[in-house]
Amino acid sequence: FKMKLCETFWQWGHPEGCFNTEHGNARVSRMTPMEGCLYLGVQKTFMVPMELQVDRRQYNKSFVSLRDVVWEFTIDYENGIRPEQADPLITEAREFPNISGVVLDDFVNKDRYLSIPVESLWALREYLHQHALQMWMVLYTHEFGFDPDKDLELKKYIAPFDGITMWNWREENYLQIPEKFQIFENLLAPHQKRLIGCYLYNFGQRRPSTGEAVTWQLDLYRELIL
């Protein structure tokens, strides 16, 4: 079985224009998530509405040619996670079978994840699996690798997830990615699907990414994928 390199790529999608004039960005874009997939040659996308009210069905109709679509599952840290909160997406997946799961964005969120019982994450996973859907989460390099005991505690919360995508928030720290990836791969997520994000805009430092840092990351990630 042979797979093209581009078949391993995912896009991180947001509603068009939601970052216009945000995070130090002075430029305006109208590119939709589906247009982004076509522009980059990507067949899989995460879709995070950024707390905006969006026409989900219209987006799903635009995504029909994609292989996988994963929508955000909003975390309610105060009231907890209940499996039935995924029912609207399960209904959407019946109409659009390329919807393959949910993603919990910014999961750690300055240790707010500790307010969520691990059992509720396992219950959500089981409920999603009953409907052939998977559960993903987002992890940042600045959220682990400093305290071994804290990493072990975090591992308990990562265990229920089917897949984890790791991101380096501040571009200036990109040379630490290989060291962080070793912890990510060997300790935190040894059995799950693993993705590594590459920002094309330096949100953490509120300015455009540099060609040097992006190229360095893409070269590294190509070798890891191979």
Tab-separated table of C-alpha atoms in Angstrom:
chain	number	residue	atom	x	y	z
A	1	PHE	CA	0.000	0.000	0.000
A	2	LYS	CA	1.421	3.342	-1.058
A	3	MET	CA	0.192	6.727	0.107
A	4	LYS	CA	1.013	10.111	-1.363
A	5	LEU	CA	2.561	12.569	1.047
A	6	CYS	CA	-0.275	15.037	0.481
A	7	GLU	CA	-2.796	12.391	1.611
A	8	THR	CA	-1.427	12.716	5.156
A	9	PHE	CA	-2.074	16.473	5.328
A	10	TRP	CA	-4.910	18.155	7.219
A	11	GLN	CA	-5.995	21.789	7.149
A	12	TRP	CA	-6.913	23.667	10.312
A	13	GLY	CA	-10.059	25.513	9.251
A	14	HIS	CA	-11.881	28.596	10.551
A	15	PRO	CA	-14.711	30.715	9.117
A	16	GLU	CA	-13.475	32.993	6.363
A	17	GLY	CA	-12.296	36.383	7.554
A	18	CYS	CA	-12.404	35.599	11.265
A	19	PHE	CA	-8.785	36.685	11.726
A	20	ASN	CA	-8.984	39.850	9.664
A	21	THR	CA	-7.279	42.599	11.741
A	22	GLU	CA	-6.742	40.096	14.595
A	23	HIS	CA	-3.465	38.890	16.214
A	24	GLY	CA	-1.511	41.716	14.625
A	25	ASN	CA	-2.771	40.844	11.152
A	26	ALA	CA	-3.511	43.949	9.065
A	27	ARG	CA	-4.497	42.060	5.918
A	28	VAL	CA	-7.958	40.926	4.809
A	29	SER	CA	-8.825	37.499	3.441
A	30	ARG	CA	-12.106	36.100	2.126
A	31	MET	CA	-10.797	32.583	1.460
A	32	THR	CA	-13.208	29.938	2.752
A	33	PRO	CA	-12.010	26.716	4.404
A	34	MET	CA	-12.886	24.715	1.282
A	35	GLU	CA	-11.022	27.182	-0.912
A	36	GLY	CA	-8.053	26.744	1.419
A	37	CYS	CA	-8.173	22.972	0.956
A	38	LEU	CA	-8.228	23.390	-2.833
A	39	TYR	CA	-5.403	25.946	-2.712
A	40	LEU	CA	-3.198	23.651	-0.603
A	41	GLY	CA	-4.239	20.363	-2.218
A	42	VAL	CA	-5.564	19.010	1.106
A	43	GLN	CA	-8.315	16.402	1.416
A	44	LYS	CA	-8.942	16.582	5.175
A	45	THR	CA	-9.929	19.474	7.408
A	46	PHE	CA	-10.641	20.342	10.991
A	47	MET	CA	-13.356	22.979	11.309
A	48	VAL	CA	-13.435	25.297	14.341
A	49	PRO	CA	-16.096	28.062	14.209
A	50	MET	CA	-14.333	30.263	16.813
A	51	GLU	CA	-17.616	30.699	18.753
A	52	LEU	CA	-19.203	32.273	15.689
A	53	GLN	CA	-22.696	31.321	14.574
A	54	VAL	CA	-22.136	29.615	11.229
A	55	ASP	CA	-24.315	27.760	8.743
A	56	ARG	CA	-22.889	24.311	9.443
A	57	ARG	CA	-24.893	22.599	6.721
A	58	GLN	CA	-23.645	25.065	4.126
A	59	TYR	CA	-20.057	24.358	5.155
A	60	ASN	CA	-20.700	20.608	5.089
A	61	LYS	CA	-22.143	20.906	1.590
A	62	SER	CA	-18.967	22.680	0.496
A	63	PHE	CA	-16.859	19.890	2.064
A	64	VAL	CA	-18.550	16.973	0.269
A	65	SER	CA	-15.486	16.209	-1.893
A	66	LEU	CA	-13.148	15.935	1.129
A	67	ARG	CA	-12.138	12.625	2.667
A	68	ASP	CA	-12.426	13.674	6.318
A	69	VAL	CA	-14.082	16.543	8.183
A	70	VAL	CA	-13.687	16.939	11.960
A	71	TRP	CA	-15.780	19.597	13.733
A	72	GLU	CA	-15.009	21.271	17.048
A	73	PHE	CA	-16.660	19.923	20.193
A	74	THR	CA	-16.998	22.906	22.530
A	75	ILE	CA	-15.713	22.252	26.040
A	76	ASP	CA	-17.924	23.332	28.948
A	77	TYR	CA	-15.447	23.454	31.813
A	78	GLU	CA	-18.030	24.587	34.370
A	79	ASN	CA	-20.845	22.145	33.603
A	80	GLY	CA	-18.787	19.232	32.348
A	81	ILE	CA	-18.899	17.079	29.231
A	82	ARG	CA	-21.956	14.978	28.397
A	83	PRO	CA	-21.953	12.531	25.485
A	84	GLU	CA	-25.338	13.712	24.205
A	85	GLN	CA	-23.762	17.108	23.438
A	86	ALA	CA	-22.400	15.390	20.337
A	87	ASP	CA	-25.894	14.520	19.048
A	88	PRO	CA	-26.167	17.457	16.597
A	89	LEU	CA	-22.905	16.444	14.935
A	90	ILE	CA	-23.949	12.787	14.869
A	91	THR	CA	-27.083	13.870	13.010
A	92	GLU	CA	-24.977	15.873	10.558
A	93	ALA	CA	-22.695	12.875	9.983
A	94	ARG	CA	-25.672	10.793	8.835
A	95	GLU	CA	-26.215	13.256	5.998
A	96	PHE	CA	-22.518	13.933	5.375
A	97	PRO	CA	-20.625	10.646	5.918
A	98	ASN	CA	-17.203	12.273	5.455
A	99	ILE	CA	-17.643	13.820	8.921
A	100	SER	CA	-15.338	11.539	10.875
A	101	GLY	CA	-15.063	13.021	14.339
A	102	VAL	CA	-14.825	15.896	16.784
A	103	VAL	CA	-11.864	17.911	18.074
A	104	LEU	CA	-11.472	19.545	21.481
A	105	ASP	CA	-9.482	22.692	20.743
A	106	ASP	CA	-7.235	24.320	23.377
A	107	PHE	CA	-7.977	21.361	25.635
A	108	VAL	CA	-5.440	22.047	28.405
A	109	ASN	CA	-6.373	25.752	28.590
A	110	LYS	CA	-4.145	26.814	31.505
A	111	ASP	CA	-4.935	23.583	33.415
A	112	ARG	CA	-8.709	24.049	33.190
A	113	TYR	CA	-8.839	20.511	31.813
A	114	LEU	CA	-8.296	19.250	35.359
A	115	SER	CA	-11.886	20.255	36.167
A	116	ILE	CA	-13.140	17.594	33.731
A	117	PRO	CA	-13.465	14.035	35.107
A	118	VAL	CA	-11.410	11.627	33.006
A	119	GLU	CA	-14.396	9.270	33.078
A	120	SER	CA	-16.494	11.775	31.134
A	121	LEU	CA	-13.892	11.798	28.358
A	122	TRP	CA	-14.000	8.005	28.136
A	123	ALA	CA	-17.808	8.157	28.051
A	124	LEU	CA	-17.721	10.698	25.207
A	125	ARG	CA	-15.259	8.551	23.276
A	126	GLU	CA	-17.430	5.449	23.665
A	127	TYR	CA	-20.519	7.360	22.572
A	128	LEU	CA	-18.748	8.728	19.508
A	129	HIS	CA	-17.380	5.292	18.607
A	130	GLN	CA	-20.910	3.904	18.647
A	131	HIS	CA	-21.549	6.257	15.739
A	132	ALA	CA	-18.228	5.578	13.952
A	133	LEU	CA	-16.766	8.950	14.986
A	134	GLN	CA	-13.362	9.666	16.496
A	135	MET	CA	-12.218	12.101	19.171
A	136	TRP	CA	-9.267	14.466	18.694
A	137	MET	CA	-7.626	17.106	20.848
A	138	VAL	CA	-5.138	19.979	20.493
A	139	LEU	CA	-1.914	20.099	22.522
A	140	TYR	CA	0.693	22.877	22.555
A	141	THR	CA	4.418	22.413	23.123
A	142	HIS	CA	4.376	24.936	25.988
A	143	GLU	CA	1.880	22.734	27.871
A	144	PHE	CA	4.182	19.786	28.572
A	145	GLY	CA	7.798	18.732	28.993
A	146	PHE	CA	8.648	20.767	32.096
A	147	ASP	CA	7.407	18.654	35.032
A	148	PRO	CA	7.416	14.810	34.729
A	149	ASP	CA	4.674	14.431	37.348
A	150	LYS	CA	2.444	16.907	35.544
A	151	ASP	CA	3.093	15.120	32.256
A	152	LEU	CA	1.963	11.825	33.789
A	153	GLU	CA	-1.216	13.485	35.032
A	154	LEU	CA	-1.814	14.954	31.574
A	155	LYS	CA	-1.283	11.519	30.016
A	156	LYS	CA	-4.370	10.225	31.870
A	157	TYR	CA	-6.452	12.876	30.118
A	158	ILE	CA	-4.876	12.280	26.728
A	159	ALA	CA	-5.454	8.507	26.867
A	160	PRO	CA	-9.163	8.592	25.849
A	161	PHE	CA	-8.455	10.461	22.607
A	162	ASP	CA	-8.065	8.727	19.260
A	163	GLY	CA	-5.794	11.426	17.894
A	164	ILE	CA	-3.764	14.398	19.088
A	165	THR	CA	-2.419	17.293	17.064
A	166	MET	CA	0.649	19.051	18.523
A	167	TRP	CA	1.348	22.732	17.856
A	168	ASN	CA	4.179	25.168	18.628
A	169	TRP	CA	2.437	28.450	19.504
A	170	ARG	CA	5.385	30.869	19.466
A	171	GLU	CA	7.483	30.546	16.348
A	172	GLU	CA	10.680	31.581	18.140
A	173	ASN	CA	10.610	28.212	19.955
A	174	TYR	CA	10.543	26.080	16.818
A	175	LEU	CA	13.993	24.561	17.415
A	176	GLN	CA	12.554	22.846	20.515
A	177	ILE	CA	10.047	20.878	18.438
A	178	PRO	CA	12.179	17.687	18.012
A	179	GLU	CA	12.684	17.422	21.789
A	180	LYS	CA	8.998	18.064	22.444
A	181	PHE	CA	7.982	15.556	19.802
A	182	GLN	CA	9.962	12.816	21.544
A	183	ILE	CA	7.965	13.383	24.741
A	184	PHE	CA	4.762	13.657	22.742
A	185	GLU	CA	5.403	10.426	20.844
A	186	ASN	CA	6.937	8.237	23.540
A	187	LEU	CA	5.196	9.352	26.736
A	188	LEU	CA	2.012	11.285	26.102
A	189	ALA	CA	0.574	9.704	22.956
A	190	PRO	CA	2.349	6.425	22.174
A	191	HIS	CA	-0.766	4.662	20.856
A	192	GLN	CA	-2.836	7.421	19.273
A	193	LYS	CA	-2.852	8.998	15.850
A	194	ARG	CA	-0.434	11.918	15.898
A	195	LEU	CA	-0.361	15.099	13.845
A	196	ILE	CA	2.016	18.065	14.059
A	197	GLY	CA	0.751	21.517	13.184
A	198	CYS	CA	2.689	24.066	11.171
A	199	TYR	CA	1.502	27.663	11.491
A	200	LEU	CA	1.686	29.738	8.342
A	201	TYR	CA	1.085	32.808	10.543
A	202	ASN	CA	2.894	33.415	13.843
A	203	PHE	CA	-0.165	33.928	16.067
A	204	GLY	CA	1.860	33.570	19.258
A	205	GLN	CA	3.989	36.600	18.423
A	206	ARG	CA	1.368	38.485	16.390
A	207	ARG	CA	3.261	38.693	13.110
A	208	PRO	CA	3.762	36.775	9.858
A	209	SER	CA	5.722	33.541	10.007
A	210	THR	CA	9.235	33.514	8.587
A	211	GLY	CA	10.108	31.423	5.571
A	212	GLU	CA	13.088	30.003	7.481
A	213	ALA	CA	10.993	28.635	10.350
A	214	VAL	CA	8.202	27.284	8.130
A	215	THR	CA	10.643	25.535	5.763
A	216	TRP	CA	12.569	24.064	8.720
A	217	GLN	CA	9.366	22.636	10.165
A	218	LEU	CA	8.094	21.244	6.863
A	219	ASP	CA	11.441	19.516	6.216
A	220	LEU	CA	11.343	17.938	9.685
A	221	TYR	CA	7.712	16.866	9.403
A	222	ARG	CA	8.299	15.295	6.002
A	223	GLU	CA	10.978	13.069	7.510
A	224	LEU	CA	8.760	12.158	10.462
A	225	ILE	CA	5.876	11.240	8.140
A	226	LEU	CA	8.140	9.085	5.988
